[in-house]
Coordinates of C-alpha atoms in Angstrom, one line a residue:
M283 CA 13.4 -204.1 -55.4
K284 CA 9.8 -203.4 -56.4
S285 CA 10.5 -199.7 -55.6
I286 CA 12.8 -199.5 -58.6
S287 CA 10.1 -200.4 -61.2
L288 CA 7.7 -198.0 -59.5
F289 CA 10.3 -195.2 -59.5
V290 CA 10.9 -195.8 -63.2
M291 CA 7.2 -195.8 -64.0
M292 CA 6.6 -192.6 -62.2
L293 CA 9.5 -190.9 -64.0
I294 CA 8.6 -191.9 -67.5
S295 CA 4.8 -192.0 -67.3
T296 CA 4.7 -188.4 -68.7
I297 CA 6.0 -189.5 -72.1
A298 CA 2.5 -190.3 -73.5
F299 CA 1.1 -187.0 -72.4
A300 CA 3.8 -184.5 -73.5
K301 CA 5.2 -183.3 -76.9
I302 CA 7.8 -185.4 -78.6
W303 CA 10.7 -183.6 -80.4
I304 CA 13.1 -185.2 -82.9
V305 CA 16.7 -184.1 -82.4
D306 CA 18.8 -185.1 -85.4
S307 CA 22.3 -183.9 -86.2
N308 CA 22.7 -186.0 -89.3
P309 CA 23.6 -183.8 -92.3
G310 CA 20.7 -183.5 -94.8
S311 CA 18.1 -184.9 -92.4
T312 CA 14.7 -183.2 -92.9
A313 CA 12.4 -185.1 -90.4
K314 CA 13.6 -183.2 -87.3
D315 CA 12.8 -180.4 -85.0
F316 CA 16.3 -179.6 -83.8
T317 CA 19.9 -180.4 -84.6
N318 CA 21.5 -180.0 -81.2
L319 CA 20.6 -180.7 -77.6
Q320 CA 20.9 -177.2 -76.3
A321 CA 18.5 -175.8 -78.8
A322 CA 16.1 -178.7 -78.1
H323 CA 16.3 -178.1 -74.4
D324 CA 15.6 -174.4 -74.9
G325 CA 12.7 -175.0 -77.2
A326 CA 11.0 -177.8 -75.3
A327 CA 8.5 -177.3 -72.4
A328 CA 8.7 -179.1 -69.1
G329 CA 7.5 -182.7 -69.4
D330 CA 8.5 -183.0 -73.1
T331 CA 10.5 -185.8 -74.6
L332 CA 13.6 -185.3 -76.8
Y333 CA 14.5 -188.2 -79.1
L334 CA 18.2 -188.1 -80.2
I335 CA 18.8 -189.9 -83.5
G336 CA 22.0 -191.9 -84.0
S337 CA 24.5 -189.7 -85.8
P338 CA 28.3 -189.2 -86.5
I339 CA 27.8 -185.6 -85.5
N340 CA 28.2 -184.4 -81.8
Y341 CA 25.0 -183.1 -80.2
I342 CA 26.7 -180.4 -78.1
T343 CA 29.6 -178.0 -78.3
T344 CA 29.4 -176.6 -74.8
K345 CA 28.0 -177.9 -71.5
V346 CA 24.2 -178.3 -71.4
T347 CA 22.5 -177.4 -68.2
V348 CA 19.0 -179.0 -67.9
T349 CA 16.7 -176.7 -65.9
K350 CA 13.3 -178.3 -66.7
K351 CA 11.8 -181.7 -66.5
L352 CA 12.7 -183.5 -69.7
V353 CA 12.9 -187.1 -71.0
I354 CA 16.1 -187.4 -73.1
I355 CA 16.3 -190.7 -75.1
G356 CA 19.0 -191.9 -77.5
P357 CA 19.2 -195.1 -79.5
G358 CA 21.7 -196.9 -77.3
F359 CA 25.4 -197.8 -77.8
F360 CA 27.6 -200.7 -79.0
L361 CA 24.8 -201.0 -81.6
N362 CA 27.0 -202.6 -84.2
E363 CA 28.3 -205.2 -81.7
N364 CA 25.0 -206.7 -80.6
V365 CA 22.3 -208.3 -82.9
D366 CA 18.9 -206.9 -83.6
T367 CA 19.5 -203.5 -82.0
Q368 CA 18.7 -200.6 -84.4
A369 CA 18.6 -200.3 -88.2
N370 CA 20.9 -197.3 -87.7
V371 CA 23.8 -198.5 -85.6
L372 CA 25.2 -195.1 -84.8
S373 CA 24.9 -193.8 -81.2
A374 CA 23.9 -190.3 -80.2
F375 CA 27.0 -188.9 -78.4
I376 CA 27.5 -185.9 -76.3
D377 CA 31.0 -184.4 -76.1
N378 CA 31.8 -180.9 -74.8
T379 CA 34.4 -179.5 -77.2
T380 CA 35.3 -176.5 -75.1
P381 CA 39.1 -176.7 -74.5
G382 CA 39.9 -177.7 -70.9
V383 CA 36.3 -178.3 -69.9
C384 CA 35.3 -181.9 -69.1
E385 CA 31.6 -181.5 -68.1
E386 CA 29.0 -182.4 -70.7
V387 CA 25.7 -182.3 -68.9
E388 CA 24.3 -181.0 -65.6
F389 CA 20.9 -181.7 -64.2
A390 CA 20.2 -178.5 -62.2
P391 CA 17.4 -177.4 -59.9
G392 CA 14.2 -177.3 -61.9
S393 CA 14.9 -180.5 -63.7
E394 CA 13.5 -182.8 -61.0
G395 CA 11.8 -185.9 -62.6
S396 CA 14.1 -185.9 -65.7
V397 CA 15.2 -189.0 -67.4
L398 CA 18.4 -189.6 -69.4
M399 CA 18.8 -192.9 -71.3
G400 CA 20.3 -194.5 -74.4
V401 CA 23.0 -191.9 -75.0
K402 CA 26.9 -191.9 -75.0
I403 CA 28.6 -189.2 -72.9
L404 CA 32.3 -188.5 -73.4
G405 CA 33.3 -186.7 -70.2
Y406 CA 31.4 -186.3 -67.0
M407 CA 27.9 -185.5 -65.9
A408 CA 26.7 -183.8 -62.7
V409 CA 23.3 -184.5 -61.1
N410 CA 22.8 -181.5 -58.9
T411 CA 19.2 -182.0 -57.9
D412 CA 16.8 -184.7 -56.7
N413 CA 14.6 -187.3 -58.4
I414 CA 16.6 -188.0 -61.5
L415 CA 16.7 -191.3 -63.5
I416 CA 20.0 -192.1 -65.3
R417 CA 19.5 -195.3 -67.1
R418 CA 21.1 -197.4 -70.0
N419 CA 23.8 -194.9 -70.9
H420 CA 27.5 -195.3 -71.9
F421 CA 29.8 -193.0 -70.0
K422 CA 33.4 -192.8 -71.1
Q423 CA 35.8 -190.7 -69.0
E424 CA 38.0 -188.2 -70.9
Y425 CA 41.7 -188.8 -70.8
L426 CA 43.5 -186.7 -68.1
C427 CA 40.1 -185.3 -66.9
E428 CA 40.5 -185.0 -63.1
K429 CA 36.8 -185.5 -62.4
S430 CA 34.5 -188.4 -61.6
T431 CA 32.5 -189.6 -64.7
V432 CA 29.3 -189.2 -62.8
I433 CA 28.8 -186.9 -59.8
I434 CA 25.5 -187.5 -57.9
N435 CA 24.7 -184.5 -55.8
G436 CA 21.1 -185.2 -55.2
S437 CA 18.7 -187.6 -53.4
N438 CA 16.4 -190.2 -54.9
V439 CA 18.6 -190.7 -57.9
L440 CA 18.4 -194.0 -59.7
F441 CA 21.6 -194.9 -61.6
N442 CA 21.1 -198.3 -63.3
Q443 CA 21.9 -200.4 -66.3
N444 CA 24.8 -198.1 -67.3
F445 CA 28.2 -199.0 -68.8
V446 CA 30.9 -196.7 -67.3
E447 CA 34.5 -196.7 -68.4
G448 CA 37.2 -194.7 -66.7
S449 CA 40.3 -193.3 -68.3
P450 CA 43.9 -194.4 -67.6
G451 CA 44.8 -190.8 -66.8
A452 CA 41.9 -190.1 -64.4
S453 CA 42.3 -189.3 -60.7
P454 CA 42.0 -192.6 -58.8
S455 CA 40.7 -191.4 -55.4
T456 CA 37.5 -189.5 -56.3
G457 CA 35.7 -192.5 -57.8
I458 CA 34.3 -193.1 -61.2
V459 CA 30.9 -192.6 -59.7
F460 CA 30.9 -190.2 -56.7
I461 CA 27.9 -189.5 -54.3
T462 CA 28.3 -186.3 -52.3
A463 CA 27.5 -185.7 -48.7
G464 CA 24.0 -185.8 -47.2
K465 CA 22.2 -187.7 -49.9
S466 CA 19.6 -190.4 -49.4
G467 CA 17.6 -192.8 -51.6
V468 CA 20.4 -193.2 -54.2
I469 CA 20.4 -196.5 -56.0
V470 CA 23.3 -197.9 -58.0
G471 CA 22.2 -201.1 -59.7
N472 CA 23.0 -203.4 -62.6
N473 CA 25.9 -201.3 -63.9
Y474 CA 29.4 -202.1 -65.2
L475 CA 31.8 -199.8 -63.4
H476 CA 35.4 -199.8 -64.6
H477 CA 38.2 -197.7 -63.2
A478 CA 40.9 -197.9 -65.8
C479 CA 43.7 -196.0 -64.0
S480 CA 47.0 -197.5 -64.8
G481 CA 49.6 -197.6 -62.0
C482 CA 47.1 -196.5 -59.3
G483 CA 47.3 -199.7 -57.4
G484 CA 44.5 -200.2 -54.8
G485 CA 43.6 -196.5 -54.9
A486 CA 41.5 -196.7 -58.1
I487 CA 38.0 -196.3 -56.8
A488 CA 34.9 -197.2 -59.0
L489 CA 32.2 -196.1 -56.5
N490 CA 32.7 -193.6 -53.7
S491 CA 30.0 -192.3 -51.4
A492 CA 30.4 -189.7 -48.7
S493 CA 30.1 -190.7 -45.1
T494 CA 26.8 -188.9 -44.5
S495 CA 25.0 -190.4 -47.5
S496 CA 23.2 -193.7 -47.9
V497 CA 23.1 -195.8 -51.0
E498 CA 21.8 -199.2 -52.3
V499 CA 24.4 -201.0 -54.4
F500 CA 23.4 -204.2 -56.0
N501 CA 24.1 -206.4 -59.1
N502 CA 27.0 -204.4 -60.4
I503 CA 30.3 -205.6 -61.8
F504 CA 33.2 -203.6 -60.4
Y505 CA 36.7 -203.2 -61.8
G506 CA 38.1 -200.9 -59.1
G507 CA 37.4 -200.3 -55.4
I508 CA 34.4 -199.2 -53.4
I509 CA 34.0 -196.8 -50.5
V510 CA 30.4 -196.6 -49.0
F511 CA 28.7 -195.8 -45.7
N512 CA 25.2 -196.6 -44.5
A513 CA 24.8 -198.8 -47.5
T514 CA 23.2 -202.1 -48.6
V515 CA 25.7 -203.9 -50.9
Q516 CA 24.5 -207.2 -52.4
N517 CA 24.8 -209.4 -55.5
N518 CA 27.9 -207.6 -56.8
L519 CA 31.0 -209.0 -58.4
F520 CA 34.4 -207.4 -57.7
R521 CA 37.1 -208.2 -60.2
T522 CA 40.2 -206.3 -58.8
S523 CA 42.1 -206.0 -55.5
N524 CA 41.4 -202.3 -54.8
T525 CA 40.3 -200.5 -51.7
M526 CA 37.1 -202.1 -50.1
T527 CA 35.5 -199.9 -47.4
F528 CA 32.1 -200.8 -46.0
T529 CA 31.1 -198.7 -43.0
S530 CA 27.8 -199.1 -41.1
S531 CA 26.7 -201.2 -44.1
V532 CA 24.9 -204.5 -44.8
V533 CA 27.2 -206.5 -47.2
R534 CA 25.8 -209.8 -48.4
N535 CA 25.9 -212.3 -51.3
N536 CA 28.9 -210.6 -53.1
S537 CA 31.8 -212.3 -54.8
A538 CA 35.4 -211.1 -55.2
S539 CA 38.1 -212.4 -57.4
A540 CA 41.4 -214.0 -56.3
G541 CA 43.3 -211.7 -53.9
V542 CA 40.2 -209.6 -53.0
F543 CA 38.6 -210.0 -49.6
L544 CA 35.1 -209.0 -48.6
P545 CA 33.6 -208.9 -45.0
A546 CA 33.2 -212.5 -43.8
G547 CA 29.8 -214.1 -43.5
N548 CA 26.5 -213.2 -45.1
N549 CA 27.2 -215.4 -48.1
N550 CA 30.1 -213.2 -49.2
E551 CA 32.8 -215.0 -51.2
S552 CA 36.4 -213.7 -51.2
N553 CA 39.4 -214.8 -53.1
V554 CA 37.3 -216.7 -55.7
D555 CA 39.3 -218.5 -58.5
G556 CA 36.3 -219.0 -60.8
F557 CA 36.1 -215.5 -62.3
S558 CA 38.0 -216.4 -65.4
T559 CA 35.4 -219.0 -66.4
A560 CA 32.3 -217.4 -65.0
F561 CA 31.6 -215.1 -67.9
V562 CA 30.9 -215.7 -71.6
G563 CA 34.1 -213.7 -72.2
T564 CA 33.5 -213.1 -76.0
G565 CA 31.2 -211.1 -78.2
S566 CA 30.3 -207.5 -77.6
T567 CA 31.9 -205.1 -75.2
D568 CA 29.0 -205.4 -72.8
G569 CA 27.7 -208.9 -73.7
R570 CA 31.0 -210.6 -72.7
W571 CA 30.0 -210.0 -69.0
Q572 CA 27.0 -212.3 -69.3
L573 CA 27.3 -215.4 -67.1
T574 CA 27.8 -218.8 -68.6
A575 CA 25.1 -221.4 -68.2
T576 CA 27.3 -223.1 -65.6
S577 CA 28.7 -220.0 -63.9
I578 CA 29.3 -220.3 -60.2
F579 CA 27.4 -216.9 -59.7
K580 CA 24.1 -218.1 -61.1
G581 CA 21.3 -218.2 -58.6
T582 CA 23.6 -217.3 -55.7
G583 CA 22.3 -213.7 -55.1
V584 CA 19.8 -212.6 -52.4
G585 CA 16.5 -214.3 -53.3
G586 CA 18.1 -216.7 -55.7
V587 CA 18.9 -214.2 -58.4
D588 CA 22.1 -214.2 -60.4
R589 CA 25.0 -212.1 -59.1
G590 CA 26.4 -209.4 -61.5
M591 CA 24.9 -206.9 -63.8
F592 CA 22.6 -209.3 -65.7
G593 CA 20.8 -210.5 -62.5
G594 CA 18.0 -209.3 -60.4
V595 CA 14.6 -207.6 -61.3
E596 CA 16.1 -204.9 -63.5
P597 CA 19.0 -206.7 -65.4
Y598 CA 21.4 -204.9 -67.6
I599 CA 20.1 -204.5 -71.2
L600 CA 22.6 -205.1 -74.1
S601 CA 23.5 -201.9 -75.9
G602 CA 21.3 -199.8 -73.5
I603 CA 18.3 -200.1 -75.8
P604 CA 15.6 -197.9 -74.4
P605 CA 12.3 -199.4 -73.4
I606 CA 10.5 -198.3 -76.6
P607 CA 9.9 -200.2 -79.8
T608 CA 12.8 -200.2 -82.2
I609 CA 13.3 -200.9 -85.9
Y610 CA 16.3 -203.2 -86.2
S611 CA 16.0 -204.0 -89.9
L612 CA 14.8 -202.0 -92.9
T613 CA 14.7 -203.2 -96.5
A614 CA 13.4 -201.0 -99.3
P615 CA 14.2 -200.9 -103.0
A616 CA 15.6 -197.7 -104.5
I617 CA 12.7 -197.5 -107.1
G618 CA 9.0 -198.2 -106.7
E619 CA 6.5 -199.3 -109.3
K620 CA 3.3 -197.4 -110.1
N621 CA 1.1 -200.4 -109.7
T622 CA 2.8 -202.1 -106.8
G623 CA 4.1 -199.0 -104.9
L624 CA 7.3 -199.2 -102.9
P625 CA 7.5 -202.5 -100.9
I626 CA 9.2 -202.0 -97.6
Q627 CA 10.1 -204.7 -95.1
L628 CA 10.5 -203.7 -91.5
K629 CA 11.6 -205.8 -88.5
V630 CA 10.4 -204.3 -85.2
K631 CA 10.6 -205.4 -81.6
S632 CA 9.4 -204.2 -78.3
N633 CA 11.9 -203.6 -75.5
N634 CA 11.6 -203.7 -71.7

């Protein structure tokens, strides 16, 4: 998995050499360059970074089409549920308010090398070009939106450390994450993928990849089925008895809950009763999926790593905190003294 870290380094290495823009939709904020994502996209140059500040105000009103190489970074999500995240616990959310339109963001040709991390997207996103990094985001499918939450229509796309929630009214067959035909070098790792379709039975698909594409699928937690071809599937945990189709694929060191059956051999475990006690099960929306100290999935993945989204070389990060320093506590008096100034206490931590 060393290629993952190298891929990430190559994609975000331009941050230090490009202009950084502050995008802040909070009313009354003055330390900002833009108030919405579309204006920031239009005003930035290729290679620039857009920092979205946590806010109760939506960052878009219509679909944003990214046509240049940009690094788009938000503060993360579930920030009020996990400790020591951000001093401002609001997320930066993107929600297309155009009636009847579910698409929020498209990465179009010209945006190759772009990065999206730390934001919350209500609706679906389309990656229609190559070499895109989608990392540490919260995707929540819109109710009755007959689209996948994430459509990957490009090669060399890294989709990792994301928290993806489907809608009960979504189409069950397309897949919450859908990889179109003829794509290669797609990586889906260390995500939580939940298809929430009620009454869909075994047809609720969390990950669907076209027969002419290839994909690496590792260290995810699935609630919903999987359909892949030409894939390497390892260290995943499958929680539901949905469709399982692995064609021309290497399937190893995966575990499935009671009533779910994986291909025999290669250290795959089917019909496992221990799922109910394998996870912490309490706390934050994402933290509850951490393994307990005595979990049967610890150290049982390929190379001795843990199975599930918190295992491997690029484990899931709580709240999708981006890999930049964050201020998680700020204390300042309302009034300062002439002689002593305004004493401020900051608590800052670095993040991987």
